[in-house]
Amino acid sequence: MNVYDGQRLAALLEKRGMAPATDVADADVILLNTCAVRAKATDKVYSALGRIRRVKKPDALMGIVGCVARESGGDAFRRVPDLNFVLGPQSYHKIIDILDNPDTKLLNIDMGGLEKFDALPPMTKSPLVAYIPVQEGCNHCCTYCIVPYTRGREISRAPIDVMRDVKTAVDGGAIEICFLGQNVNGYNYIDENGVTHRLSELIRETAKIDAVKRIRFTSSYPTEMTDDLIDMFRLEPKLLPFLNMPIQSGSPDVLTRMNRPSDANQYIDIVTRLRAARPDIQISSDFIVGFPGETDTDFDQTMAIAKHIGYINSYCFKYSPRPHTAAATMPNQIPDQIKAVRLAKLDGLLNEIQRTFNESCRDKIFDCLFEGPDKTGRHLVYRTPFMQQTIVVREQNGHTPPMARIRITDANKASLRGEFVD
Ligand code: SAH
């Protein structure tokens, strides 16, 4: 979502005749597009601002946009007096106001709903992967999560607006569509005739477009994985066989305190139905370790579910208390050393599962999507249908097909190596 917001902000500034600066010291406008999900992300923003203010041009406009702006509000100006603007995730299109009035200070952390989507200029050129938001915000109120506060309550965009964005992206060169939302599979739009539109319908409509080769969506809430959506994995070959569906913990007690669905059998049943619909589907998850009150037994249950499901490519985090959340004031907060031990243990297991899966891909052939050159420029990076990074040696003729059949020749924990088949 932040990548999308960043692209739209860049487009907005480019429309004003601006161009990307190569060095922060040359920039006329400096904005940090921020994430507030863990305290570390917020802290990084303020230390970056400290560094930037020492090197920036004196009259450069500097500000923060996104979730830290919403989290900090006016306090951001007290912490960093030379900030010029603080704009929340639903009001960043107001950046135009500060460009028009550079001598003022601009604070806007309003929850503008869908207003920003109408205010943003259409993207005429698209990367190969187009991020298309279908809903914003979340109604689930997991007790650790600041997102319902920063991004607000769930609001779904009209299908006609979503499909217009899809078509614009495709006309601009996109061949993979990634539908976005904090609770993307909760997408629920009721039109003026009282008809409910779901994510499955957007996937079906998008799959009909010839130029679209791959479709995915993120991130999903387990119990919103309804049958119509599971069926899409059976019916639409363009929908990638890869799904991020966070479980967070394997302990029913911890999940209850997280205000998440606590019945492991229910989660396992959803995975079973997904695998029945699409036998090669792979699942990834997010995990939080050291949630308040988490015992060794709770943690062992997390290790057990991670192994049982066999998640590939998961993320795990130490629990970080956040403002505006219920868990921040719960008793039995876990000391950092224990969190660190559990994180290392779970990470070790997840890495092992990922390595085993990657190694099982050797000698297989996948249709992969071009992502870009690697840092050295000598290799090309592609993504398999399971979103594994695949490194291919750049050919003499400079051939970089947007989609390519690639045979996997080698694998390690983090990535694959491959060669073009044709
Ligand atoms: N569904 C949301 C979640 C984003 S946060 C979305 O797509 O926007 C991504 C992950 O960060 C969560 O799945 C969770 O594992 C982790 N996370 C959220 N709040 C956290 C906290 N307070 N401490 C540690 N990790 C957290």
Coordinates of C-alpha atoms and ligand atoms in Angstrom, one line a residue:
M1 CA 0.0 0.0 0.0
N2 CA 2.9 2.3 0.8
V3 CA 4.5 1.6 -2.6
Y4 CA 1.2 2.5 -4.2
D5 CA 0.8 5.7 -2.1
G6 CA 4.4 6.6 -3.0
Q7 CA 3.8 6.1 -6.7
R8 CA 0.7 8.3 -6.6
L9 CA 2.5 11.1 -4.6
A10 CA 5.4 11.0 -7.2
A11 CA 2.8 11.3 -10.0
L12 CA 1.1 14.2 -8.3
L13 CA 4.4 16.1 -8.0
E14 CA 5.5 15.2 -11.5
K15 CA 2.2 16.6 -12.8
R16 CA 3.3 19.9 -11.1
G17 CA 6.4 19.8 -13.3
M18 CA 8.7 18.4 -10.7
A19 CA 11.3 15.7 -11.3
P20 CA 12.9 13.2 -8.9
A21 CA 16.1 14.6 -7.2
T22 CA 19.1 12.4 -7.1
D23 CA 20.4 13.7 -3.8
V24 CA 18.4 14.9 -0.8
A25 CA 20.7 18.0 -0.7
D26 CA 19.4 19.1 -4.1
A27 CA 15.7 18.5 -3.4
D28 CA 13.1 21.2 -3.2
V29 CA 10.5 19.0 -1.7
I30 CA 11.3 16.2 0.7
L31 CA 8.7 13.9 1.9
L32 CA 8.8 10.7 3.9
N33 CA 6.1 8.2 3.2
T34 CA 5.8 6.4 6.5
C35 CA 4.6 3.2 8.3
A36 CA 3.5 3.2 11.9
V37 CA 2.9 -0.5 12.4
R38 CA 5.8 -1.0 14.8
A39 CA 7.5 1.5 17.0
K40 CA 10.8 0.9 15.1
A41 CA 9.3 2.1 11.9
T42 CA 8.1 5.3 13.5
D43 CA 11.5 5.9 15.3
K44 CA 13.3 5.5 11.9
V45 CA 11.2 8.3 10.5
Y46 CA 12.3 10.7 13.2
S47 CA 16.0 9.8 13.0
A48 CA 15.9 10.1 9.2
L49 CA 14.3 13.6 9.6
G50 CA 17.2 14.5 12.0
R51 CA 19.7 13.5 9.3
I52 CA 17.9 15.2 6.4
R53 CA 17.4 18.5 8.1
R54 CA 21.2 18.9 8.5
V55 CA 21.8 18.5 4.7
K56 CA 18.8 19.9 3.0
K57 CA 18.6 23.2 1.3
P58 CA 17.3 25.8 3.8
D59 CA 14.2 26.6 1.8
A60 CA 13.4 23.0 0.8
L61 CA 9.9 21.9 1.9
M62 CA 10.1 18.9 4.3
G63 CA 7.2 16.8 5.6
I64 CA 5.9 13.4 6.5
V65 CA 2.9 11.6 4.9
G66 CA 1.2 8.4 5.8
C67 CA 0.6 6.6 9.0
V68 CA 3.3 8.2 11.2
A69 CA 1.8 11.6 10.2
R70 CA -1.6 10.3 11.4
E71 CA -0.1 8.8 14.5
S72 CA 1.9 11.9 15.5
G73 CA -0.5 14.6 14.3
G74 CA 0.6 18.1 15.4
D75 CA 3.1 16.6 17.8
A76 CA 5.3 16.0 14.8
F77 CA 5.8 19.8 14.5
R78 CA 6.9 20.0 18.1
R79 CA 9.4 17.2 17.6
V80 CA 10.8 18.6 14.4
P81 CA 10.1 22.3 14.2
D82 CA 11.3 22.7 10.6
L83 CA 8.7 20.3 9.3
N84 CA 6.4 22.0 6.7
F85 CA 3.7 19.5 6.3
V86 CA 2.1 16.5 8.1
L87 CA -0.4 14.6 5.9
G88 CA -2.2 11.4 6.8
P89 CA -2.8 8.4 4.5
Q90 CA -6.2 9.6 3.4
S91 CA -5.2 13.3 2.9
Y92 CA -1.8 13.2 1.2
H93 CA -3.3 14.6 -2.0
K94 CA -3.5 17.9 -0.1
I95 CA 0.3 18.2 -0.6
I96 CA -0.7 20.5 -3.5
D97 CA -1.8 23.1 -0.8
I98 CA 1.7 23.4 0.7
L99 CA 3.2 23.8 -2.8
D100 CA 0.9 26.7 -3.4
N101 CA 1.5 28.2 0.0
P102 CA 5.0 27.3 1.0
D103 CA 5.2 29.8 3.9
T104 CA 2.5 28.1 5.9
K105 CA 2.5 24.9 8.0
L106 CA 0.1 22.2 6.8
L107 CA -1.5 19.6 9.1
N108 CA -4.2 17.4 7.7
I109 CA -4.7 13.9 9.2
D110 CA -8.4 13.8 8.3
M111 CA -10.0 10.5 7.3
G112 CA -11.2 11.6 3.9
G113 CA -12.6 8.2 2.9
L114 CA -12.3 7.8 -0.8
E115 CA -11.7 11.5 -1.6
K116 CA -8.0 11.0 -2.4
F117 CA -8.7 8.5 -5.2
D118 CA -10.8 11.1 -7.1
A119 CA -8.2 13.8 -6.5
L120 CA -5.2 11.8 -7.8
P121 CA -4.3 12.1 -11.4
P122 CA -4.7 8.9 -13.4
M123 CA -1.4 7.0 -13.9
T124 CA -0.8 7.0 -17.6
K125 CA 2.3 4.8 -17.5
S126 CA 2.3 1.7 -15.3
P127 CA 5.1 -0.6 -14.0
L128 CA 4.6 -4.3 -15.0
V129 CA 2.9 -4.8 -11.6
A130 CA 0.1 -2.4 -11.0
Y131 CA -1.1 -2.0 -7.4
I132 CA -4.8 -1.3 -7.4
P133 CA -6.4 -0.4 -4.0
V134 CA -9.9 -1.9 -3.7
Q135 CA -10.6 -1.0 -0.1
E136 CA -8.9 0.9 2.6
G137 CA -9.0 0.6 6.4
C138 CA -9.9 -2.3 8.6
N139 CA -12.9 -3.2 10.9
H140 CA -11.2 -6.1 12.6
C141 CA -9.5 -4.2 15.5
C142 CA -6.8 -6.8 16.3
T143 CA -5.7 -5.5 19.7
Y144 CA -2.1 -5.0 18.7
C145 CA -2.8 -3.1 15.5
I146 CA -2.6 0.6 14.9
V147 CA -4.0 0.3 11.3
P148 CA -7.7 0.9 12.1
Y149 CA -6.6 4.1 13.8
T150 CA -4.2 5.3 11.0
R151 CA -6.1 4.0 8.0
G152 CA -9.6 4.2 9.5
R153 CA -12.6 2.0 9.1
E154 CA -13.1 -0.2 6.1
I155 CA -14.3 1.5 3.0
S156 CA -14.6 -0.3 -0.4
R157 CA -14.3 1.4 -3.7
A158 CA -17.0 1.1 -6.4
P159 CA -16.2 -1.8 -8.9
I160 CA -16.5 0.7 -11.8
D161 CA -13.7 2.8 -10.3
V162 CA -11.5 -0.2 -9.6
M163 CA -12.0 -1.6 -13.1
R164 CA -11.3 1.8 -14.6
D165 CA -7.9 1.9 -12.7
V166 CA -7.2 -1.7 -13.9
K167 CA -7.8 -0.7 -17.5
T168 CA -5.7 2.4 -17.2
A169 CA -2.9 0.4 -15.7
V170 CA -3.1 -2.2 -18.5
D171 CA -3.2 0.5 -21.2
G172 CA -0.1 1.9 -19.4
G173 CA 1.8 -1.4 -19.6
A174 CA 0.8 -3.5 -16.6
I175 CA 0.6 -7.2 -17.0
E176 CA 0.2 -8.2 -13.3
I177 CA -2.6 -6.7 -11.2
C178 CA -2.2 -6.8 -7.4
F179 CA -5.4 -5.8 -5.6
L180 CA -4.7 -4.0 -2.3
G181 CA -6.4 -3.5 0.9
Q182 CA -5.6 -3.7 4.6
N183 CA -8.4 -6.3 4.7
V184 CA -8.6 -7.0 0.9
N185 CA -10.8 -10.1 1.0
G186 CA -13.3 -8.2 3.1
Y187 CA -14.0 -6.1 0.0
N188 CA -17.7 -5.5 0.0
Y189 CA -19.4 -2.9 -2.1
I190 CA -23.2 -2.5 -2.1
D191 CA -24.4 -0.6 -5.1
E192 CA -27.4 1.6 -5.5
N193 CA -29.6 -1.4 -6.4
G194 CA -28.6 -3.2 -3.2
V195 CA -26.3 -5.6 -5.1
T196 CA -23.2 -6.7 -3.2
H197 CA -19.9 -6.9 -5.1
R198 CA -17.1 -9.0 -3.8
L199 CA -13.4 -9.4 -4.6
S200 CA -14.1 -12.5 -6.6
E201 CA -16.0 -10.5 -9.1
L202 CA -13.1 -8.0 -9.6
I203 CA -10.8 -11.0 -10.1
R204 CA -13.1 -12.6 -12.7
E205 CA -13.5 -9.3 -14.6
T206 CA -9.8 -8.6 -14.5
A207 CA -9.0 -12.1 -15.7
K208 CA -11.0 -11.5 -18.9
I209 CA -8.5 -8.8 -20.0
D210 CA -6.1 -10.5 -22.4
A211 CA -3.1 -8.3 -21.5
V212 CA -3.4 -9.3 -17.8
K213 CA -1.3 -12.4 -17.2
R214 CA -1.2 -12.6 -13.4
I215 CA -3.5 -11.5 -10.6
R216 CA -2.9 -11.5 -6.9
F217 CA -4.2 -9.7 -3.8
T218 CA -3.0 -8.8 -0.3
S219 CA -3.5 -8.9 2.6
S220 CA -6.2 -11.3 3.7
Y221 CA -8.0 -12.0 6.9
P222 CA -8.5 -15.8 7.4
T223 CA -12.3 -15.9 8.1
E224 CA -13.1 -13.6 5.2
M225 CA -11.8 -16.2 2.8
T226 CA -15.3 -17.0 1.5
D227 CA -16.2 -19.9 -0.9
D228 CA -16.6 -17.5 -3.9
L229 CA -13.1 -16.3 -3.4
I230 CA -11.7 -19.8 -2.8
D231 CA -13.4 -20.9 -6.1
M232 CA -11.4 -18.2 -7.9
F233 CA -8.3 -20.3 -7.3
R234 CA -10.0 -23.2 -9.0
L235 CA -11.5 -21.3 -11.9
E236 CA -9.0 -18.5 -12.8
P237 CA -5.6 -19.8 -13.8
K238 CA -4.3 -16.2 -13.9
L239 CA -4.8 -15.9 -10.1
L240 CA -1.4 -16.8 -8.7
P241 CA -1.2 -19.9 -6.5
F242 CA 0.2 -17.9 -3.7
L243 CA -1.7 -16.3 -0.8
N244 CA -0.6 -14.2 2.2
M245 CA -3.1 -15.1 5.0
P246 CA -1.6 -14.1 8.3
I247 CA -2.3 -16.3 11.3
Q248 CA -0.1 -14.3 13.8
S249 CA -0.1 -17.0 16.5
G250 CA -0.9 -20.7 17.0
S251 CA -2.2 -20.3 20.5
P252 CA -6.0 -20.0 21.0
D253 CA -5.4 -18.0 24.2
V254 CA -3.1 -15.5 22.5
L255 CA -5.4 -15.3 19.5
T256 CA -8.4 -14.5 21.7
R257 CA -6.5 -11.7 23.4
M258 CA -5.4 -10.5 20.0
N259 CA -9.1 -10.4 19.0
R260 CA -8.4 -12.8 16.1
P261 CA -10.2 -16.0 15.1
S262 CA -8.9 -18.4 17.7
D263 CA -9.9 -21.8 16.3
A264 CA -6.9 -23.4 14.6
N265 CA -9.2 -26.0 13.0
Q266 CA -11.1 -23.3 11.3
Y267 CA -7.9 -21.8 9.8
I268 CA -6.7 -25.3 8.8
D269 CA -10.0 -26.0 7.2
I270 CA -9.7 -22.8 5.1
V271 CA -6.2 -23.9 4.0
T272 CA -7.5 -27.4 3.2
R273 CA -10.3 -25.9 1.0
L274 CA -7.8 -23.6 -0.8
R275 CA -5.5 -26.6 -1.5
A276 CA -8.5 -28.6 -2.8
A277 CA -9.3 -25.7 -5.2
R278 CA -5.7 -25.2 -6.2
P279 CA -3.4 -28.2 -5.3
D280 CA -0.1 -26.2 -5.9
I281 CA -1.2 -23.2 -3.7
Q282 CA 1.4 -21.9 -1.2
I283 CA 0.5 -19.9 1.8
S284 CA 2.6 -17.2 3.6
S285 CA 1.8 -15.7 7.0
D286 CA 2.8 -12.9 9.4
F287 CA 3.6 -13.9 13.0
I288 CA 3.9 -11.8 16.1
V289 CA 6.0 -13.2 19.0
G290 CA 6.0 -12.0 22.6
F291 CA 2.4 -10.7 22.6
P292 CA 1.4 -9.8 26.2
G293 CA 1.0 -13.0 28.3
E294 CA 2.5 -15.3 25.7
T295 CA 3.8 -18.4 27.5
D296 CA 6.4 -20.9 26.3
T297 CA 3.5 -23.3 25.6
D298 CA 1.7 -20.6 23.6
F299 CA 4.9 -20.1 21.6
D300 CA 5.3 -23.8 21.0
Q301 CA 1.8 -23.8 19.5
T302 CA 2.9 -21.1 17.1
M303 CA 6.0 -23.2 16.1
A304 CA 3.6 -26.2 15.6
I305 CA 1.2 -24.4 13.3
A306 CA 4.0 -22.9 11.3
K307 CA 5.3 -26.4 10.7
H308 CA 1.9 -27.9 10.1
I309 CA 0.8 -25.4 7.4
G310 CA 4.3 -25.3 5.9
Y311 CA 4.2 -21.6 5.2
I312 CA 6.6 -20.3 2.6
N313 CA 8.0 -16.8 2.8
S314 CA 6.6 -15.6 6.1
Y315 CA 7.4 -12.6 8.2
C316 CA 7.7 -12.6 11.9
F317 CA 7.9 -9.7 14.3
K318 CA 8.5 -9.0 17.9
Y319 CA 5.3 -7.5 19.5
S320 CA 5.6 -3.8 19.6
P321 CA 3.2 -1.8 21.8
R322 CA 1.5 0.9 19.8
P323 CA -0.5 3.9 20.8
H324 CA -4.3 3.7 20.4
T325 CA -4.3 -0.1 20.8
A326 CA -5.7 -2.3 23.5
A327 CA -2.8 -4.6 23.8
A328 CA -0.4 -1.8 24.7
T329 CA -1.9 -1.6 28.2
M330 CA -2.4 -5.4 28.8
P331 CA -0.7 -7.0 31.8
N332 CA 2.3 -9.4 31.4
Q333 CA 4.2 -7.6 28.7
I334 CA 7.0 -9.8 27.6
P335 CA 10.7 -8.7 28.1
D336 CA 12.6 -8.0 25.0
Q337 CA 15.2 -10.8 25.6
I338 CA 12.4 -13.4 25.5
K339 CA 10.9 -11.9 22.4
A340 CA 14.3 -12.0 20.7
V341 CA 14.8 -15.7 21.6
R342 CA 11.4 -16.6 20.3
L343 CA 11.9 -14.5 17.1
A344 CA 15.2 -16.3 16.3
K345 CA 13.6 -19.7 16.9
L346 CA 10.6 -19.1 14.7
D347 CA 12.6 -17.3 12.1
G348 CA 14.9 -20.4 12.0
L349 CA 12.0 -22.7 11.4
L350 CA 10.4 -20.5 8.8
N351 CA 13.7 -20.2 6.9
E352 CA 14.1 -23.9 6.9
I353 CA 10.6 -24.4 5.5
Q354 CA 11.3 -21.7 2.8
R355 CA 14.6 -23.3 1.9
T356 CA 13.0 -26.8 1.6
F357 CA 10.3 -25.4 -0.7
N358 CA 12.8 -23.4 -2.8
E359 CA 14.9 -26.5 -3.2
S360 CA 11.9 -28.5 -4.3
C361 CA 11.6 -26.0 -7.2
R362 CA 14.9 -27.2 -8.8
D363 CA 14.4 -28.4 -12.4
K364 CA 10.9 -27.1 -12.5
I365 CA 9.8 -24.6 -15.2
F366 CA 7.7 -21.5 -14.2
D367 CA 6.2 -18.6 -16.1
C368 CA 7.9 -15.7 -14.4
L369 CA 7.4 -11.9 -14.4
F370 CA 10.3 -9.5 -15.0
E371 CA 11.0 -7.3 -12.0
G372 CA 14.2 -5.5 -13.0
P373 CA 18.0 -5.8 -13.2
D374 CA 19.8 -6.8 -10.0
K375 CA 22.2 -4.4 -8.2
T376 CA 25.2 -5.5 -10.3
G377 CA 23.3 -5.0 -13.6
R378 CA 24.6 -8.4 -14.8
H379 CA 21.5 -10.3 -13.8
L380 CA 17.8 -10.0 -14.3
V381 CA 15.3 -10.6 -11.5
Y382 CA 12.1 -12.4 -12.2
R383 CA 9.3 -13.6 -9.9
T384 CA 7.8 -17.1 -10.0
P385 CA 4.1 -17.6 -9.5
F386 CA 4.9 -18.1 -5.8
M387 CA 6.7 -14.7 -5.8
Q388 CA 10.1 -16.2 -5.3
Q389 CA 12.9 -14.0 -6.5
T390 CA 14.6 -15.7 -9.4
I391 CA 18.0 -14.6 -10.8
V392 CA 18.8 -15.1 -14.4
V393 CA 22.0 -14.2 -16.2
R394 CA 21.5 -11.3 -18.6
E395 CA 21.9 -12.4 -22.2
Q396 CA 24.2 -10.7 -24.6
N397 CA 21.4 -9.5 -26.8
G398 CA 19.9 -7.6 -23.8
H399 CA 16.7 -9.6 -24.1
T400 CA 14.4 -8.9 -21.1
P401 CA 10.9 -10.4 -21.8
P402 CA 8.3 -9.1 -19.4
M403 CA 7.1 -12.7 -19.0
A404 CA 9.4 -15.7 -19.5
R405 CA 9.5 -19.4 -19.1
I406 CA 12.3 -20.1 -16.7
R407 CA 13.9 -23.4 -15.6
I408 CA 15.1 -23.3 -12.0
T409 CA 18.7 -24.4 -11.8
D410 CA 19.6 -23.7 -8.2
A411 CA 18.0 -22.6 -5.0
N412 CA 18.8 -21.3 -1.6
K413 CA 16.8 -19.8 1.3
A414 CA 16.3 -16.4 -0.1
S415 CA 16.2 -16.9 -3.9
L416 CA 16.3 -19.1 -6.9
R417 CA 18.6 -19.1 -10.0
G418 CA 17.2 -20.0 -13.4
E419 CA 17.7 -19.9 -17.1
F420 CA 15.3 -19.0 -20.0
V421 CA 13.8 -22.1 -21.5
D422 CA 13.4 -20.9 -25.1
Ligands
SAH1 N1 -3.7 -6.4 7.5 C1 -2.9 -5.2 7.6 C2 -1.7 -5.5 8.5 C3 -0.5 -4.8 8.2 S1 0.7 -4.9 9.4 C4 -2.5 -4.6 6.3 O1 -2.4 -5.3 5.3 O2 -2.3 -3.4 6.2 C5 1.6 -6.3 8.8 C6 2.0 -7.2 9.9 O3 2.6 -6.5 11.0 C7 0.8 -7.8 10.6 O4 0.2 -8.9 10.0 C8 1.4 -8.2 12.0 O5 2.0 -9.5 11.9 C9 2.5 -7.2 12.2 N2 2.1 -6.2 13.2 C10 1.0 -5.4 13.3 N3 1.0 -4.7 14.4 C11 2.1 -5.1 15.1 C12 2.6 -4.7 16.4 N4 2.0 -3.9 17.2 N5 3.8 -5.3 16.8 C13 4.4 -6.2 16.0 N6 3.9 -6.6 14.8 C14 2.8 -6.0 14.4

